[in-house]
PDB file of C-alpha atoms in Angstrom:
ATOM      1  CA  MET A 764      93.798   2.462 -44.361  1.00 90.00           C
ATOM      2  CA  PRO A 765      90.793   5.115 -44.865  1.00 96.00           C
ATOM      3  CA  PHE A 766      88.549   5.586 -41.419  1.00 98.00           C
ATOM      4  CA  THR A 767      85.349   7.235 -42.002  1.00 98.00           C
ATOM      5  CA  LEU A 768      83.288   8.451 -39.161  1.00 98.00           C
ATOM      6  CA  ALA A 769      79.852  10.712 -39.177  1.00 99.00           C
ATOM      7  CA  THR A 770      77.597  12.181 -36.638  1.00 99.00           C
ATOM      8  CA  TRP A 771      73.732  13.324 -36.948  1.00 99.00           C
ATOM      9  CA  ASN A 772      71.354  14.343 -34.702  1.00 98.00           C
ATOM     10  CA  ILE A 773      68.624  12.426 -35.821  1.00 98.00           C
ATOM     11  CA  ASN A 774      65.671  13.796 -33.955  1.00 98.00           C
ATOM     12  CA  SER A 775      63.996  10.303 -33.448  1.00 98.00           C
ATOM     13  CA  VAL A 776      65.621   7.458 -34.914  1.00 98.00           C
ATOM     14  CA  ARG A 777      62.579   5.506 -35.676  1.00 98.00           C
ATOM     15  CA  LEU A 778      60.806   8.192 -37.286  1.00 98.00           C
ATOM     16  CA  ARG A 779      63.865   9.011 -39.536  1.00 98.00           C
ATOM     17  CA  LEU A 780      65.029   5.422 -39.981  1.00 98.00           C
ATOM     18  CA  PRO A 781      64.506   5.304 -43.984  1.00 98.00           C
ATOM     19  CA  ILE A 782      66.818   8.659 -44.257  1.00 98.00           C
ATOM     20  CA  VAL A 783      69.211   7.189 -42.161  1.00 98.00           C
ATOM     21  CA  GLU A 784      69.404   3.661 -44.409  1.00 98.00           C
ATOM     22  CA  ALA A 785      69.765   5.805 -47.314  1.00 98.00           C
ATOM     23  CA  PHE A 786      72.753   7.956 -45.754  1.00 98.00           C
ATOM     24  CA  LEU A 787      74.367   4.662 -44.857  1.00 98.00           C
ATOM     25  CA  ARG A 788      73.829   2.910 -48.402  1.00 98.00           C
ATOM     26  CA  ALA A 789      75.321   6.025 -49.885  1.00 98.00           C
ATOM     27  CA  GLU A 790      78.204   7.074 -47.386  1.00 98.00           C
ATOM     28  CA  ALA A 791      78.985   3.887 -45.978  1.00 98.00           C
ATOM     29  CA  PRO A 792      81.012   5.336 -42.924  1.00 98.00           C
ATOM     30  CA  ASP A 793      82.770   2.857 -40.947  1.00 98.00           C
ATOM     31  CA  VAL A 794      81.066   4.299 -37.703  1.00 98.00           C
ATOM     32  CA  LEU A 795      78.142   6.413 -36.998  1.00 99.00           C
ATOM     33  CA  CYS A 796      77.192   8.421 -33.933  1.00 99.00           C
ATOM     34  CA  LEU A 797      73.537   9.328 -33.524  1.00 98.00           C
ATOM     35  CA  GLN A 798      72.184  11.873 -31.051  1.00 98.00           C
ATOM     36  CA  GLU A 799      68.556  12.434 -30.176  1.00 98.00           C
ATOM     37  CA  THR A 800      67.476   9.101 -30.722  1.00 98.00           C
ATOM     38  CA  LYS A 801      64.643   9.415 -28.690  1.00 98.00           C
ATOM     39  CA  CYS A 802      64.166   5.844 -28.127  1.00 96.00           C
ATOM     40  CA  PRO A 803      64.847   3.377 -25.320  1.00 97.00           C
ATOM     41  CA  ASN A 804      67.307   0.614 -25.726  1.00 98.00           C
ATOM     42  CA  GLU A 805      64.955  -2.259 -26.242  1.00 97.00           C
ATOM     43  CA  LEU A 806      63.074  -0.368 -29.028  1.00 98.00           C
ATOM     44  CA  PHE A 807      66.184   0.579 -31.023  1.00 98.00           C
ATOM     45  CA  PRO A 808      65.790  -0.652 -34.679  1.00 98.00           C
ATOM     46  CA  GLU A 809      69.183  -2.738 -34.293  1.00 98.00           C
ATOM     47  CA  ASP A 810      67.911  -5.334 -37.229  1.00 98.00           C
ATOM     48  CA  ALA A 811      67.830  -2.598 -39.905  1.00 98.00           C
ATOM     49  CA  PHE A 812      71.438  -1.664 -39.098  1.00 98.00           C
ATOM     50  CA  HIS A 813      72.606  -5.108 -38.945  1.00 98.00           C
ATOM     51  CA  ALA A 814      70.983  -5.757 -42.654  1.00 98.00           C
ATOM     52  CA  LEU A 815      73.287  -2.780 -43.773  1.00 98.00           C
ATOM     53  CA  GLY A 816      76.292  -4.472 -42.364  1.00 98.00           C
ATOM     54  CA  TYR A 817      76.609  -2.712 -38.835  1.00 98.00           C
ATOM     55  CA  GLU A 818      77.158  -5.609 -36.786  1.00 98.00           C
ATOM     56  CA  HIS A 819      78.126  -3.543 -33.669  1.00 98.00           C
ATOM     57  CA  ILE A 820      75.742  -1.294 -31.799  1.00 98.00           C
ATOM     58  CA  ALA A 821      76.299   0.678 -28.756  1.00 98.00           C
ATOM     59  CA  LEU A 822      73.131   2.253 -26.843  1.00 98.00           C
ATOM     60  CA  HIS A 823      72.210   4.580 -24.348  1.00 98.00           C
ATOM     61  CA  GLY A 824      68.681   5.507 -24.804  1.00 98.00           C
ATOM     62  CA  GLN A 825      65.585   6.745 -22.897  1.00 96.00           C
ATOM     63  CA  LYS A 826      62.021   7.069 -23.802  1.00 95.00           C
ATOM     64  CA  GLY A 827      60.773  10.183 -25.607  1.00 94.00           C
ATOM     65  CA  TYR A 828      64.235  12.356 -25.150  1.00 95.00           C
ATOM     66  CA  HIS A 829      67.560  12.601 -25.676  1.00 98.00           C
ATOM     67  CA  GLY A 830      69.506   9.194 -26.194  1.00 98.00           C
ATOM     68  CA  VAL A 831      72.753   8.629 -28.066  1.00 98.00           C
ATOM     69  CA  ALA A 832      73.799   5.527 -30.303  1.00 98.00           C
ATOM     70  CA  THR A 833      77.051   4.497 -31.945  1.00 98.00           C
ATOM     71  CA  ILE A 834      76.810   2.211 -35.021  1.00 98.00           C
ATOM     72  CA  SER A 835      80.003   0.748 -36.319  1.00 98.00           C
ATOM     73  CA  ARG A 836      81.199  -1.947 -39.126  1.00 98.00           C
ATOM     74  CA  LEU A 837      84.106  -2.477 -36.923  1.00 97.00           C
ATOM     75  CA  PRO A 838      84.100  -4.175 -33.461  1.00 96.00           C
ATOM     76  CA  PHE A 839      84.477  -2.176 -30.469  1.00 96.00           C
ATOM     77  CA  ALA A 840      85.019  -2.757 -26.781  1.00 95.00           C
ATOM     78  CA  ASP A 841      85.125  -0.828 -23.273  1.00 96.00           C
ATOM     79  CA  LEU A 842      81.329   0.538 -23.346  1.00 97.00           C
ATOM     80  CA  VAL A 843      81.180   3.690 -21.209  1.00 98.00           C
ATOM     81  CA  ARG A 844      78.041   5.508 -20.346  1.00 98.00           C
ATOM     82  CA  GLN A 845      78.729   8.740 -18.472  1.00 97.00           C
ATOM     83  CA  ASP A 846      75.974  10.719 -16.512  1.00 97.00           C
ATOM     84  CA  PHE A 847      76.784  13.995 -16.632  1.00 97.00           C
ATOM     85  CA  CYS A 848      75.343  16.401 -13.876  1.00 97.00           C
ATOM     86  CA  ALA A 849      74.212  13.004 -12.147  1.00 96.00           C
ATOM     87  CA  ILE A 850      70.264  13.417 -13.393  1.00 95.00           C
ATOM     88  CA  GLY A 851      70.275  10.240 -15.370  1.00 95.00           C
ATOM     89  CA  ASP A 852      69.765  11.817 -18.971  1.00 97.00           C
ATOM     90  CA  ALA A 853      71.033   9.449 -21.675  1.00 98.00           C
ATOM     91  CA  ARG A 854      73.663  12.070 -23.177  1.00 98.00           C
ATOM     92  CA  HIS A 855      77.034  10.284 -23.588  1.00 98.00           C
ATOM     93  CA  LEU A 856      78.644   6.983 -24.506  1.00 98.00           C
ATOM     94  CA  SER A 857      81.781   6.060 -25.633  1.00 98.00           C
ATOM     95  CA  VAL A 858      83.329   2.987 -27.144  1.00 98.00           C
ATOM     96  CA  ARG A 859      86.995   2.141 -28.028  1.00 98.00           C
ATOM     97  CA  VAL A 860      87.419   1.288 -31.703  1.00 98.00           C
ATOM     98  CA  ALA A 861      90.233  -0.898 -33.351  1.00 95.00           C
ATOM     99  CA  ALA A 862      90.751   1.003 -36.817  1.00 94.00           C
ATOM    100  CA  GLY A 863      93.854  -0.492 -38.493  1.00 85.00           C
ATOM    101  CA  GLU A 864      96.443  -0.968 -35.581  1.00 88.00           C
ATOM    102  CA  ARG A 865      95.257   2.204 -33.872  1.00 94.00           C
ATOM    103  CA  GLN A 866      93.087   2.207 -30.992  1.00 97.00           C
ATOM    104  CA  ILE A 867      90.632   5.077 -30.806  1.00 98.00           C
ATOM    105  CA  ARG A 868      88.038   6.391 -28.132  1.00 98.00           C
ATOM    106  CA  VAL A 869      84.934   7.623 -29.721  1.00 98.00           C
ATOM    107  CA  HIS A 870      82.885   9.863 -27.225  1.00 98.00           C
ATOM    108  CA  ASN A 871      79.383  10.540 -28.743  1.00 98.00           C
ATOM    109  CA  LEU A 872      77.679  13.361 -26.745  1.00 98.00           C
ATOM    110  CA  TYR A 873      74.230  14.986 -26.923  1.00 98.00           C
ATOM    111  CA  VAL A 874      74.771  18.562 -24.819  1.00 98.00           C
ATOM    112  CA  PRO A 875      71.692  20.033 -23.599  1.00 98.00           C
ATOM    113  CA  ALA A 876      70.107  22.663 -25.657  1.00 98.00           C
ATOM    114  CA  GLY A 877      69.539  25.219 -22.921  1.00 98.00           C
ATOM    115  CA  GLY A 878      65.828  26.404 -23.582  1.00 98.00           C
ATOM    116  CA  ASP A 879      65.270  29.971 -24.789  1.00 97.00           C
ATOM    117  CA  GLU A 880      66.360  32.295 -21.981  1.00 98.00           C
ATOM    118  CA  PRO A 881      70.072  32.551 -21.650  1.00 98.00           C
ATOM    119  CA  ASP A 882      70.343  33.566 -18.038  1.00 98.00           C
ATOM    120  CA  PRO A 883      70.814  30.592 -15.482  1.00 97.00           C
ATOM    121  CA  GLU A 884      69.136  32.532 -12.796  1.00 97.00           C
ATOM    122  CA  ILE A 885      66.055  32.334 -14.229  1.00 97.00           C
ATOM    123  CA  ASN A 886      66.270  29.182 -16.843  1.00 98.00           C
ATOM    124  CA  PRO A 887      67.063  25.836 -15.220  1.00 98.00           C
ATOM    125  CA  LYS A 888      67.665  24.643 -18.812  1.00 98.00           C
ATOM    126  CA  PHE A 889      70.395  26.979 -19.259  1.00 98.00           C
ATOM    127  CA  ARG A 890      72.162  26.558 -16.009  1.00 98.00           C
ATOM    128  CA  HIS A 891      72.003  22.461 -16.849  1.00 98.00           C
ATOM    129  CA  LYS A 892      73.916  23.491 -19.937  1.00 98.00           C
ATOM    130  CA  LEU A 893      76.462  25.386 -18.363  1.00 98.00           C
ATOM    131  CA  ASP A 894      76.850  22.900 -15.564  1.00 98.00           C
ATOM    132  CA  PHE A 895      77.565  20.062 -18.432  1.00 98.00           C
ATOM    133  CA  LEU A 896      79.991  22.101 -20.184  1.00 98.00           C
ATOM    134  CA  GLU A 897      81.893  22.621 -16.689  1.00 98.00           C
ATOM    135  CA  GLU A 898      81.814  18.652 -16.610  1.00 98.00           C
ATOM    136  CA  MET A 899      83.211  18.537 -19.926  1.00 98.00           C
ATOM    137  CA  ARG A 900      86.164  20.369 -19.021  1.00 97.00           C
ATOM    138  CA  LEU A 901      87.602  17.171 -17.401  1.00 97.00           C
ATOM    139  CA  MET A 902      87.451  15.154 -20.721  1.00 98.00           C
ATOM    140  CA  ARG A 903      91.023  14.863 -21.782  1.00 98.00           C
ATOM    141  CA  ALA A 904      92.003  13.725 -25.489  1.00 98.00           C
ATOM    142  CA  GLU A 905      95.148  11.972 -24.279  1.00 97.00           C
ATOM    143  CA  ALA A 906      93.035  10.350 -21.242  1.00 97.00           C
ATOM    144  CA  GLU A 907      94.432   6.824 -22.179  1.00 97.00           C
ATOM    145  CA  PRO A 908      98.104   6.204 -22.877  1.00 96.00           C
ATOM    146  CA  GLY A 909      98.363   4.683 -26.364  1.00 96.00           C
ATOM    147  CA  VAL A 910      94.845   5.456 -27.202  1.00 98.00           C
ATOM    148  CA  SER A 911      93.918   8.293 -29.583  1.00 98.00           C
ATOM    149  CA  ALA A 912      90.461   9.997 -28.988  1.00 98.00           C
ATOM    150  CA  ILE A 913      87.659  11.599 -31.385  1.00 98.00           C
ATOM    151  CA  LEU A 914      84.759  13.478 -29.433  1.00 98.00           C
ATOM    152  CA  VAL A 915      81.730  13.966 -31.646  1.00 98.00           C
ATOM    153  CA  GLY A 916      78.063  15.140 -31.472  1.00 98.00           C
ATOM    154  CA  ASP A 917      75.398  17.734 -31.231  1.00 98.00           C
ATOM    155  CA  LEU A 918      77.344  20.101 -28.799  1.00 98.00           C
ATOM    156  CA  ASN A 919      74.426  22.625 -29.161  1.00 98.00           C
ATOM    157  CA  ILE A 920      77.060  25.434 -29.377  1.00 98.00           C
ATOM    158  CA  ALA A 921      78.411  27.306 -32.376  1.00 98.00           C
ATOM    159  CA  PRO A 922      81.479  28.551 -31.081  1.00 98.00           C
ATOM    160  CA  PHE A 923      83.176  30.953 -33.804  1.00 98.00           C
ATOM    161  CA  GLU A 924      81.613  34.054 -35.584  1.00 98.00           C
ATOM    162  CA  ASP A 925      81.559  32.316 -38.895  1.00 98.00           C
ATOM    163  CA  ASP A 926      79.708  29.163 -37.440  1.00 98.00           C
ATOM    164  CA  VAL A 927      76.453  31.271 -37.411  1.00 98.00           C
ATOM    165  CA  TRP A 928      74.682  33.130 -39.937  1.00 98.00           C
ATOM    166  CA  SER A 929      74.680  36.515 -37.995  1.00 98.00           C
ATOM    167  CA  HIS A 930      77.193  36.784 -35.174  1.00 98.00           C
ATOM    168  CA  LYS A 931      75.778  40.238 -33.962  1.00 98.00           C
ATOM    169  CA  GLN A 932      72.188  39.117 -34.139  1.00 98.00           C
ATOM    170  CA  LEU A 933      72.874  35.750 -32.237  1.00 98.00           C
ATOM    171  CA  LEU A 934      74.867  37.296 -29.507  1.00 98.00           C
ATOM    172  CA  LYS A 935      72.081  37.054 -26.898  1.00 98.00           C
ATOM    173  CA  ILE A 936      70.516  33.873 -28.688  1.00 98.00           C
ATOM    174  CA  VAL A 937      71.158  30.314 -26.665  1.00 98.00           C
ATOM    175  CA  SER A 938      74.115  28.419 -28.707  1.00 98.00           C
ATOM    176  CA  HIS A 939      75.886  31.412 -29.409  1.00 98.00           C
ATOM    177  CA  THR A 940      76.090  33.765 -26.230  1.00 98.00           C
ATOM    178  CA  PRO A 941      79.468  34.786 -24.921  1.00 98.00           C
ATOM    179  CA  VAL A 942      79.457  32.291 -21.944  1.00 98.00           C
ATOM    180  CA  GLU A 943      78.476  29.513 -24.407  1.00 98.00           C
ATOM    181  CA  THR A 944      81.164  29.921 -26.708  1.00 98.00           C
ATOM    182  CA  GLU A 945      83.798  30.676 -24.496  1.00 98.00           C
ATOM    183  CA  GLY A 946      83.006  27.684 -22.357  1.00 98.00           C
ATOM    184  CA  MET A 947      83.193  25.553 -25.305  1.00 98.00           C
ATOM    185  CA  LYS A 948      86.696  26.869 -26.259  1.00 98.00           C
ATOM    186  CA  ARG A 949      87.699  26.385 -22.799  1.00 98.00           C
ATOM    187  CA  VAL A 950      86.691  22.743 -23.024  1.00 98.00           C
ATOM    188  CA  MET A 951      88.776  22.335 -26.258  1.00 98.00           C
ATOM    189  CA  ALA A 952      91.892  24.171 -25.121  1.00 98.00           C
ATOM    190  CA  GLU A 953      92.205  22.507 -21.846  1.00 98.00           C
ATOM    191  CA  GLY A 954      91.181  19.173 -23.219  1.00 98.00           C
ATOM    192  CA  GLY A 955      93.963  19.160 -25.856  1.00 98.00           C
ATOM    193  CA  TRP A 956      90.897  18.787 -28.681  1.00 98.00           C
ATOM    194  CA  THR A 957      91.463  19.549 -32.196  1.00 98.00           C
ATOM    195  CA  ASP A 958      88.384  21.060 -34.129  1.00 98.00           C
ATOM    196  CA  LEU A 959      88.920  18.458 -37.422  1.00 98.00           C
ATOM    197  CA  VAL A 960      86.250  20.146 -39.451  1.00 98.00           C
ATOM    198  CA  ARG A 961      87.542  23.763 -38.952  1.00 98.00           C
ATOM    199  CA  GLN A 962      90.902  22.399 -39.661  1.00 98.00           C
ATOM    200  CA  HIS A 963      89.738  21.235 -43.243  1.00 98.00           C
ATOM    201  CA  VAL A 964      87.195  24.178 -43.612  1.00 98.00           C
ATOM    202  CA  PRO A 965      89.201  27.182 -41.991  1.00 98.00           C
ATOM    203  CA  LEU A 966      87.797  30.128 -40.800  1.00 98.00           C
ATOM    204  CA  PRO A 967      86.382  32.741 -41.885  1.00 97.00           C
ATOM    205  CA  GLN A 968      84.434  30.420 -44.293  1.00 98.00           C
ATOM    206  CA  LYS A 969      80.910  30.105 -43.043  1.00 98.00           C
ATOM    207  CA  LEU A 970      79.803  26.600 -42.136  1.00 98.00           C
ATOM    208  CA  TYR A 971      76.476  25.423 -40.818  1.00 98.00           C
ATOM    209  CA  THR A 972      74.924  21.917 -39.668  1.00 98.00           C
ATOM    210  CA  TRP A 973      71.620  23.206 -38.303  1.00 98.00           C
ATOM    211  CA  TRP A 974      68.591  25.067 -39.994  1.00 98.00           C
ATOM    212  CA  SER A 975      65.285  25.549 -38.058  1.00 97.00           C
ATOM    213  CA  TYR A 976      62.047  23.800 -38.649  1.00 97.00           C
ATOM    214  CA  ARG A 977      60.533  27.372 -38.418  1.00 94.00           C
ATOM    215  CA  ALA A 978      62.229  28.684 -41.720  1.00 91.00           C
ATOM    216  CA  LYS A 979      59.884  28.540 -44.673  1.00 88.00           C
ATOM    217  CA  ASP A 980      62.783  28.514 -47.015  1.00 95.00           C
ATOM    218  CA  TRP A 981      65.461  27.086 -44.955  1.00 97.00           C
ATOM    219  CA  ASP A 982      67.967  26.941 -48.041  1.00 97.00           C
ATOM    220  CA  GLY A 983      67.217  30.372 -49.368  1.00 97.00           C
ATOM    221  CA  ALA A 984      67.301  32.103 -45.999  1.00 97.00           C
ATOM    222  CA  ASP A 985      70.436  29.977 -45.040  1.00 98.00           C
ATOM    223  CA  LYS A 986      70.087  31.060 -41.399  1.00 98.00           C
ATOM    224  CA  GLY A 987      72.093  28.290 -40.017  1.00 98.00           C
ATOM    225  CA  ARG A 988      74.450  27.521 -37.246  1.00 98.00           C
ATOM    226  CA  ARG A 989      77.137  25.088 -36.662  1.00 98.00           C
ATOM    227  CA  LEU A 990      76.120  22.898 -33.881  1.00 99.00           C
ATOM    228  CA  ASP A 991      77.596  19.646 -34.549  1.00 99.00           C
ATOM    229  CA  HIS A 992      80.947  18.909 -34.293  1.00 99.00           C
ATOM    230  CA  ILE A 993      84.007  16.538 -34.647  1.00 99.00           C
ATOM    231  CA  TRP A 994      87.050  17.182 -32.361  1.00 99.00           C
ATOM    232  CA  SER A 995      90.028  14.618 -32.100  1.00 98.00           C
ATOM    233  CA  SER A 996      93.279  14.064 -30.293  1.00 98.00           C
ATOM    234  CA  ALA A 997      96.168  15.981 -31.808  1.00 98.00           C
ATOM    235  CA  ASP A 998      97.874  13.137 -33.059  1.00 97.00           C
ATOM    236  CA  LEU A 999      95.066  12.496 -35.591  1.00 98.00           C
ATOM    237  CA  GLY A1000      94.863  15.818 -36.884  1.00 98.00           C
ATOM    238  CA  PRO A1001      97.890  15.116 -39.322  1.00 98.00           C
ATOM    239  CA  HIS A1002      95.771  11.976 -40.707  1.00 97.00           C
ATOM    240  CA  LEU A1003      92.574  14.095 -41.826  1.00 98.00           C
ATOM    241  CA  ARG A1004      92.091  13.627 -45.554  1.00 98.00           C
ATOM    242  CA  GLU A1005      88.578  15.093 -45.551  1.00 98.00           C
ATOM    243  CA  ALA A1006      85.472  16.776 -43.879  1.00 98.00           C
ATOM    244  CA  ARG A1007      82.028  17.267 -45.112  1.00 98.00           C
ATOM    245  CA  VAL A1008      78.824  18.508 -43.934  1.00 98.00           C
ATOM    246  CA  LEU A1009      76.017  16.927 -45.888  1.00 98.00           C
ATOM    247  CA  ARG A1010      73.716  19.924 -46.077  1.00 98.00           C
ATOM    248  CA  GLU A1011      71.437  18.419 -48.949  1.00 98.00           C
ATOM    249  CA  ALA A1012      70.092  16.355 -46.019  1.00 98.00           C
ATOM    250  CA  ARG A1013      68.162  19.124 -44.787  1.00 98.00           C
ATOM    251  CA  GLY A1014      66.218  18.849 -47.855  1.00 97.00           C
ATOM    252  CA  TRP A1015      65.244  15.303 -47.379  1.00 98.00           C
ATOM    253  CA  ASP A1016      61.896  13.843 -47.102  1.00 96.00           C
ATOM    254  CA  ARG A1017      60.940  14.375 -43.246  1.00 97.00           C
ATOM    255  CA  PRO A1018      64.391  15.485 -42.399  1.00 98.00           C
ATOM    256  CA  SER A1019      66.133  16.299 -39.226  1.00 98.00           C
ATOM    257  CA  ASP A1020      66.954  19.551 -38.545  1.00 98.00           C
ATOM    258  CA  HIS A1021      70.517  18.784 -38.153  1.00 98.00           C
ATOM    259  CA  VAL A1022      72.406  17.044 -41.005  1.00 98.00           C
ATOM    260  CA  PRO A1023      75.429  14.627 -40.961  1.00 99.00           C
ATOM    261  CA  VAL A1024      79.058  15.662 -40.440  1.00 99.00           C
ATOM    262  CA  ILE A1025      81.612  13.140 -41.908  1.00 98.00           C
ATOM    263  CA  VAL A1026      85.289  13.083 -41.651  1.00 98.00           C
ATOM    264  CA  THR A1027      87.808  10.581 -43.280  1.00 98.00           C
ATOM    265  CA  LEU A1028      91.294   9.692 -41.660  1.00 98.00           C
ATOM    266  CA  ASP A1029      94.238   8.093 -43.118  1.00 96.00           C
ATOM    267  CA  LEU A1030      95.679   5.671 -40.451  1.00 93.00           C
TER     268      LEU A1030
END
């Protein structure tokens, strides 16, 4: 059976609900993971998702900041909300989804952006980001016997040279500094994670999922970064059928600065 999952930093789910609804009507993924929902749980627009056939919703939100939500056509169980760095931010949730005869743990993450100055000694936001990465090193793709794993979200790091428009010009810019990119690669290697998107769209092809609001002509300038990711346990890699970045969503009405990333597995 095909199993399709999408991830999208929506930058306020209530503000951009019309484009989320349009996306779900057009693409109809089995599971949609949203980040930066900026919405407390009690104000999340669940009815709109129920109306589109998404009966199963897991939330970890807070007022005005951060927030993740996992919306599913398929039933799920065992909801976990992890408090990274023990400061109470709503940046993670995971659920266990049954896809055919396979159990899959789906982690939905929103990694801190890290501010503007890539120096943890003077920028507490960057220190927080590095501490968050350290805790991510404990996340194992094969943590649960008999359960596959997928980790998705706005991880706020473009790990490879071809994940940014200019490797040289961004080496001192938060999201592509060596301490961040090496840290993310360490998380992937130690956790046994497979980068599904780069498996399907291999390096050195350029690939971006984020374009700044500051760009007057985001499409023409094309100064993007690949900040949104879909990883899996190694056992799911051979089942990958397709991975897509929905670039056109950046040009939709009142868009997020991120676009959806979609994978389809044959299970």
